[in-house]
């Protein structure tokens, strides 16, 4: 039996090469080795206000980008969270087993709610319970996530253990798998900040659906420093970040890359990097256009994805309800 992997991605903002190199490429690699479920988490997205039409379109866009990037829906399952109502139902039951104190410790809520003050939704506070439900519903063994999500996966572990100790062995206790550091991509405009889905800083991220010229322009304008030498050096975050992106897209060794740019200037590095990124993403973009030419195609793939995993979700929820005395 293959181990089960579950991960989720929010359908908000534009996916960028940080998501691609830090998460999606990793998912593509592990799909043969594990039984993978990748979920576009639209219920998480509505914890903050969303425009309904845009949310629906974004959900399809993100799913299509995952598939265009190489996740094979015949091998892994790609689904939309709200297509399986068991996510919401299990969240409610788990809520009854999560002490408020555990939730109050969640650092992401503290950060996000500071920005929104009193406008913040109850659901944003409860976000980790929905995430725990996502994971526990499918008997997940491993959850590949970024460092920022580790605390949420820990909460899923804690609630699984607590549920099992109160109600008897029911839920598989999952474990977080954090991608190694090298894959952390920084903002082009400000290499001290993580590359992120940010509308306010259009120069920060290379989005997966950017045109080749937009990609070139953003890379040519990337912040560097006033030194000259081109080498991997974390104390020079701008140049280092460009080199890391080059390394990730080409798969070349660091020594080889440094030798290639010896005696050359930043403009040369940027020009070459831009071509590497444009070329690197172009097959994915072509597949995306193909996949979305007929909107019913992605709709069908997502229905199939939900269909494949629904029996697992139904079985877990039925058992949980039984253990709690519901029904
Ligand atoms: P987010 O965009 O924050 O919803 O993250 C979705 C996935 O992409 C998570 O697994 C993150 O760890 C990964 N990710 C997001 N931004 C970056 C980045 N700048 N570098 C590497 N990985 C990232
Ligand atoms: N909260 C995660 C993020 O913002 C997305 C997510 C939702 C997720 N449910 C999940 C990740 C379950 C892993 C497992 O990145």
Coordinates of C-alpha atoms and ligand atoms in Angstrom, one line a residue:
X1 CA 0.0 0.0 0.0
X2 CA 1.3 3.5 -0.9
X3 CA 1.3 6.1 1.8
X4 CA -1.3 8.8 1.4
X5 CA -0.3 12.4 0.8
X6 CA -2.8 15.3 1.0
X7 CA -2.1 19.0 0.3
X8 CA -4.2 22.0 -0.4
X9 CA -3.8 25.3 -2.2
X10 CA -6.0 28.4 -2.0
X11 CA -7.7 29.7 -5.1
X12 CA -6.8 33.3 -4.3
X13 CA -4.3 35.6 -6.1
X14 CA -2.1 34.4 -9.0
X15 CA 0.1 31.4 -8.7
X16 CA 3.7 32.3 -9.1
X17 CA 7.1 30.6 -9.6
X18 CA 7.5 30.4 -5.8
X19 CA 4.4 28.1 -5.7
X20 CA 5.6 26.3 -8.7
X21 CA 9.2 25.6 -7.5
X22 CA 8.4 25.3 -3.8
X23 CA 5.3 23.2 -3.9
X24 CA 3.8 22.1 -7.3
X25 CA 7.1 20.7 -8.7
X26 CA 7.5 18.7 -5.6
X27 CA 3.9 17.3 -5.9
X28 CA 4.6 16.3 -9.5
X29 CA 7.6 14.4 -8.4
X30 CA 6.0 12.4 -5.6
X31 CA 2.7 11.5 -7.3
X32 CA 4.0 8.2 -8.5
X33 CA 5.5 7.2 -5.2
X34 CA 2.5 8.2 -3.0
X35 CA -1.3 8.1 -3.2
X36 CA -1.7 11.8 -3.7
X37 CA -4.7 14.1 -3.2
X38 CA -4.4 17.7 -4.2
X39 CA -7.2 20.0 -3.2
X40 CA -8.1 23.5 -4.3
X41 CA -9.4 24.9 -1.0
X42 CA -12.2 27.2 -1.9
X43 CA -13.9 26.9 1.5
X44 CA -10.7 28.3 3.0
X45 CA -10.7 31.1 0.5
X46 CA -14.1 32.4 1.7
X47 CA -12.7 33.0 5.2
X48 CA -11.9 36.4 3.8
X49 CA -14.3 38.3 1.4
X50 CA -14.3 37.0 -2.2
X51 CA -16.1 38.1 -5.4
X52 CA -18.2 35.0 -6.3
X53 CA -17.5 34.9 -10.0
X54 CA -13.8 35.5 -9.6
X55 CA -13.6 32.8 -6.9
X56 CA -15.2 30.3 -9.1
X57 CA -12.9 31.2 -12.1
X58 CA -9.8 31.1 -9.9
X59 CA -10.7 27.7 -8.5
X60 CA -10.7 26.3 -12.1
X61 CA -7.6 28.2 -13.0
X62 CA -5.6 26.9 -10.1
X63 CA -6.8 23.3 -10.8
X64 CA -5.9 23.6 -14.5
X65 CA -2.4 25.0 -13.6
X66 CA -1.7 22.1 -11.3
X67 CA -2.6 19.7 -14.1
X68 CA -0.7 21.7 -16.7
X69 CA 2.3 21.7 -14.4
X70 CA 2.4 17.9 -14.6
X71 CA 0.0 16.5 -12.0
X72 CA -1.6 13.7 -13.8
X73 CA -5.3 13.4 -12.8
X74 CA -5.2 9.8 -13.7
X75 CA -2.5 9.2 -11.1
X76 CA -3.2 11.7 -8.4
X77 CA -6.6 13.1 -7.4
X78 CA -7.2 16.8 -8.0
X79 CA -10.4 18.1 -6.5
X80 CA -12.3 21.1 -5.3
X81 CA -12.8 21.2 -1.5
X82 CA -16.4 22.4 -1.7
X83 CA -17.3 19.5 -4.0
X84 CA -17.1 17.1 -1.0
X85 CA -19.5 18.3 1.6
X86 CA -17.8 16.0 4.2
X87 CA -15.1 18.6 4.7
X88 CA -17.5 21.1 6.2
X89 CA -19.3 18.4 8.2
X90 CA -16.2 16.9 9.8
X91 CA -15.0 20.5 10.6
X92 CA -18.0 21.0 12.8
X93 CA -17.4 17.7 14.7
X94 CA -13.7 18.4 15.1
X95 CA -14.5 21.9 16.4
X96 CA -16.2 20.1 19.3
X97 CA -12.9 18.4 20.2
X98 CA -10.6 21.4 19.8
X99 CA -10.0 23.5 23.0
X100 CA -10.1 27.3 22.4
X101 CA -6.6 27.5 23.8
X102 CA -5.1 25.5 21.0
X103 CA -6.7 27.8 18.4
X104 CA -5.6 31.0 20.2
X105 CA -2.0 29.9 19.8
X106 CA -2.2 29.9 16.0
X107 CA 0.3 32.5 14.8
X108 CA -1.2 32.8 11.3
X109 CA -4.5 33.9 12.7
X110 CA -2.8 36.5 14.9
X111 CA -1.1 38.0 11.8
X112 CA -4.0 37.9 9.5
X113 CA -6.5 39.2 12.0
X114 CA -4.3 42.1 12.9
X115 CA -4.7 43.5 9.4
X116 CA -8.5 43.0 9.4
X117 CA -9.2 43.9 13.0
X118 CA -12.9 43.5 14.0
X119 CA -14.0 42.8 10.4
X120 CA -12.3 39.4 10.7
X121 CA -14.7 36.4 10.3
X122 CA -15.2 33.7 12.8
X123 CA -14.2 31.3 10.1
X124 CA -10.8 32.7 9.8
X125 CA -10.3 31.8 13.4
X126 CA -11.6 28.4 12.7
X127 CA -9.4 28.0 9.5
X128 CA -7.1 25.4 11.2
X129 CA -10.1 23.1 12.0
X130 CA -11.2 23.0 8.4
X131 CA -7.6 22.3 7.4
X132 CA -7.5 19.4 10.0
X133 CA -10.7 18.1 8.5
X134 CA -9.2 18.2 5.0
X135 CA -6.3 16.1 6.2
X136 CA -8.0 13.7 8.5
X137 CA -10.9 12.9 6.2
X138 CA -8.6 11.0 3.8
X139 CA -6.5 8.9 6.3
X140 CA -3.5 11.1 5.3
X141 CA 0.0 10.0 6.3
X142 CA 2.0 12.9 5.1
X143 CA 1.2 16.6 4.4
X144 CA 3.8 18.5 2.3
X145 CA 3.5 22.2 3.2
X146 CA 5.6 25.3 3.6
X147 CA 7.0 26.2 7.0
X148 CA 4.1 28.7 7.7
X149 CA 1.6 25.8 7.7
X150 CA 3.5 23.5 10.0
X151 CA 1.6 24.7 13.1
X152 CA -1.7 24.0 11.4
X153 CA -0.6 20.4 10.6
X154 CA 0.5 20.0 14.2
X155 CA -3.0 21.0 15.3
X156 CA -4.5 18.4 13.0
X157 CA -2.2 15.8 14.7
X158 CA -3.2 17.0 18.1
X159 CA -7.0 16.8 17.3
X160 CA -6.6 13.3 15.8
X161 CA -4.8 12.1 18.9
X162 CA -7.4 13.7 21.2
X163 CA -10.3 12.3 19.2
X164 CA -8.7 8.8 19.2
X165 CA -8.1 8.9 23.0
X166 CA -11.7 10.0 23.8
X167 CA -13.6 8.0 21.1
X168 CA -11.3 5.1 20.4
X169 CA -8.9 4.7 17.4
X170 CA -10.5 6.3 14.4
X171 CA -8.3 8.9 12.8
X172 CA -4.8 8.4 11.2
X173 CA -2.3 10.8 12.9
X174 CA -0.7 12.7 10.0
X175 CA 2.8 14.3 9.8
X176 CA 3.9 17.5 8.2
X177 CA 6.7 17.3 5.6
X178 CA 8.4 20.6 5.1
X179 CA 10.1 21.2 1.8
X180 CA 13.8 21.9 2.1
X181 CA 15.1 25.4 2.3
X182 CA 16.7 25.8 -1.2
X183 CA 13.2 26.1 -2.7
X184 CA 12.3 29.3 -1.0
X185 CA 12.0 31.9 -3.7
X186 CA 12.1 35.6 -2.7
X187 CA 10.4 38.7 -4.2
X188 CA 12.1 40.2 -7.3
X189 CA 11.4 43.7 -6.2
X190 CA 12.5 43.1 -2.6
X191 CA 14.6 39.9 -2.1
X192 CA 14.2 40.1 1.7
X193 CA 10.5 39.3 1.3
X194 CA 9.1 35.9 0.2
X195 CA 7.7 35.9 -3.3
X196 CA 4.0 36.0 -2.6
X197 CA 0.6 36.5 -4.2
X198 CA 0.5 40.2 -3.8
X199 CA -1.5 42.6 -5.9
X200 CA 0.1 45.7 -4.3
X201 CA 3.6 44.8 -5.5
X202 CA 3.2 43.8 -9.2
X203 CA 7.0 43.5 -9.6
X204 CA 7.3 41.0 -6.8
X205 CA 6.3 37.7 -8.4
X206 CA 6.5 36.0 -11.8
X207 CA 3.1 34.6 -12.2
X208 CA 2.6 31.3 -14.0
X209 CA 0.3 32.9 -16.5
X210 CA 2.4 36.0 -17.2
X211 CA 3.3 36.7 -20.8
X212 CA 6.9 36.2 -21.8
X213 CA 7.4 40.0 -22.0
X214 CA 6.0 40.5 -18.5
X215 CA 8.4 37.9 -17.2
X216 CA 11.3 39.5 -19.0
X217 CA 10.4 43.0 -17.7
X218 CA 10.0 41.8 -14.1
X219 CA 13.4 40.0 -14.2
X220 CA 15.2 42.9 -15.8
X221 CA 13.9 45.2 -13.1
X222 CA 14.8 42.8 -10.2
X223 CA 16.5 44.4 -7.3
X224 CA 20.2 43.4 -6.9
X225 CA 23.1 45.2 -5.3
X226 CA 26.0 47.4 -6.3
X227 CA 28.6 44.7 -6.3
X228 CA 29.7 42.8 -9.4
X229 CA 30.5 39.2 -8.7
X230 CA 27.9 36.7 -9.6
X231 CA 27.8 33.9 -7.1
X232 CA 25.6 32.1 -4.6
X233 CA 25.8 34.1 -1.4
X234 CA 22.9 34.5 1.0
X235 CA 24.3 37.8 2.3
X236 CA 23.5 39.2 -1.2
X237 CA 19.8 38.2 -1.4
X238 CA 19.0 39.8 -4.7
X239 CA 21.7 38.0 -6.8
X240 CA 21.4 34.9 -4.8
X241 CA 17.6 34.7 -5.5
X242 CA 18.2 35.1 -9.2
X243 CA 20.8 32.3 -9.1
X244 CA 18.5 30.0 -7.1
X245 CA 15.7 30.5 -9.7
X246 CA 18.2 29.8 -12.5
X247 CA 19.4 26.7 -10.6
X248 CA 15.9 25.4 -10.0
X249 CA 14.8 25.9 -13.7
X250 CA 18.0 24.4 -15.3
X251 CA 18.9 21.8 -12.7
X252 CA 22.6 22.8 -13.2
X253 CA 25.0 22.6 -10.3
X254 CA 26.0 25.8 -8.4
X255 CA 29.7 25.6 -9.5
X256 CA 28.7 25.2 -13.1
X257 CA 26.3 28.2 -12.9
X258 CA 29.0 30.4 -11.3
X259 CA 31.5 29.4 -13.9
X260 CA 29.0 30.3 -16.6
X261 CA 28.6 33.8 -15.3
X262 CA 32.2 34.5 -14.4
X263 CA 33.2 37.9 -15.6
X264 CA 29.7 38.7 -16.8
X265 CA 27.4 41.4 -15.5
X266 CA 24.0 41.4 -13.8
X267 CA 22.3 42.4 -17.0
X268 CA 23.7 39.2 -18.7
X269 CA 22.5 37.1 -15.8
X270 CA 19.0 38.7 -15.9
X271 CA 18.8 38.3 -19.7
X272 CA 19.7 34.6 -19.6
X273 CA 17.5 33.9 -16.6
X274 CA 14.6 35.5 -18.3
X275 CA 15.0 33.2 -21.2
X276 CA 15.4 30.2 -19.0
X277 CA 12.2 31.0 -17.1
X278 CA 10.2 31.9 -20.3
X279 CA 11.3 28.6 -21.9
X280 CA 10.8 26.7 -18.7
X281 CA 7.2 27.7 -18.3
X282 CA 6.2 27.7 -21.9
X283 CA 5.3 24.0 -22.2
X284 CA 3.2 24.4 -19.0
X285 CA 1.5 27.5 -20.4
X286 CA 0.7 25.7 -23.7
X287 CA -0.8 22.7 -21.8
X288 CA -2.9 25.2 -19.8
X289 CA -4.3 26.9 -22.9
X290 CA -5.1 23.5 -24.3
X291 CA -6.7 22.3 -21.1
X292 CA -8.9 25.4 -20.7
X293 CA -9.9 25.9 -24.4
X294 CA -13.0 23.9 -23.6
X295 CA -14.1 24.8 -20.1
X296 CA -16.2 21.6 -19.7
X297 CA -12.9 19.6 -19.9
X298 CA -11.6 20.9 -16.5
X299 CA -15.1 20.6 -15.1
X300 CA -15.1 16.9 -16.0
X301 CA -11.7 16.3 -14.6
X302 CA -12.6 17.9 -11.3
X303 CA -15.9 15.9 -11.1
X304 CA -13.8 12.7 -11.6
X305 CA -11.3 13.8 -9.0
X306 CA -14.0 14.3 -6.4
X307 CA -15.6 11.0 -7.5
X308 CA -12.4 9.1 -6.8
X309 CA -11.9 10.4 -3.3
X310 CA -15.6 10.7 -2.2
X311 CA -15.8 7.1 -0.9
X312 CA -12.8 7.7 1.4
X313 CA -14.4 10.9 2.8
X314 CA -17.8 9.2 3.3
X315 CA -16.3 6.2 5.1
X316 CA -14.3 8.4 7.5
X317 CA -17.2 10.7 8.3
X318 CA -19.6 7.8 8.8
X319 CA -17.1 6.2 11.3
X320 CA -16.6 9.5 13.1
X321 CA -20.3 10.1 13.4
X322 CA -20.8 6.6 14.7
X323 CA -18.1 7.1 17.4
X324 CA -19.5 10.4 18.5
X325 CA -23.1 9.1 18.6
X326 CA -24.5 11.1 15.8
X327 CA -27.3 9.9 13.5
Ligands
LIG1 P1 0.6 30.0 -0.6 O1 0.9 30.7 -1.9 O2 1.2 30.8 0.5 O3 -0.8 29.6 -0.5 O4 1.4 28.7 -0.7 C1 1.1 27.6 -1.5 C2 2.3 26.6 -1.5 O5 3.4 27.3 -2.2 C3 2.9 26.3 -0.1 O6 3.3 24.9 -0.1 C4 4.1 27.2 0.0 O7 5.1 26.7 0.9 C5 4.6 27.3 -1.4 N1 5.2 28.7 -1.6 C6 4.5 29.9 -1.5 N2 5.4 30.9 -1.8 C7 6.6 30.3 -1.9 C8 7.9 30.9 -2.2 N3 8.1 32.2 -2.3 N4 9.0 30.0 -2.3 C9 8.8 28.7 -2.2 N5 7.6 28.1 -1.9 C10 6.5 28.9 -1.8
LIG2 N1 -3.7 26.5 4.5 C1 -2.9 26.0 3.4 C2 -2.1 27.2 2.8 O1 -2.6 28.3 2.9 C3 -3.8 25.4 2.4 C4 -4.4 24.1 2.9 C5 -5.8 24.0 3.2 C6 -3.8 22.9 3.1 N2 -6.0 22.7 3.6 C7 -4.8 22.0 3.6 C8 -2.5 22.4 3.1 C9 -4.6 20.7 4.0 C10 -2.2 21.1 3.4 C11 -3.2 20.3 3.9 O2 -1.1 27.0 2.2

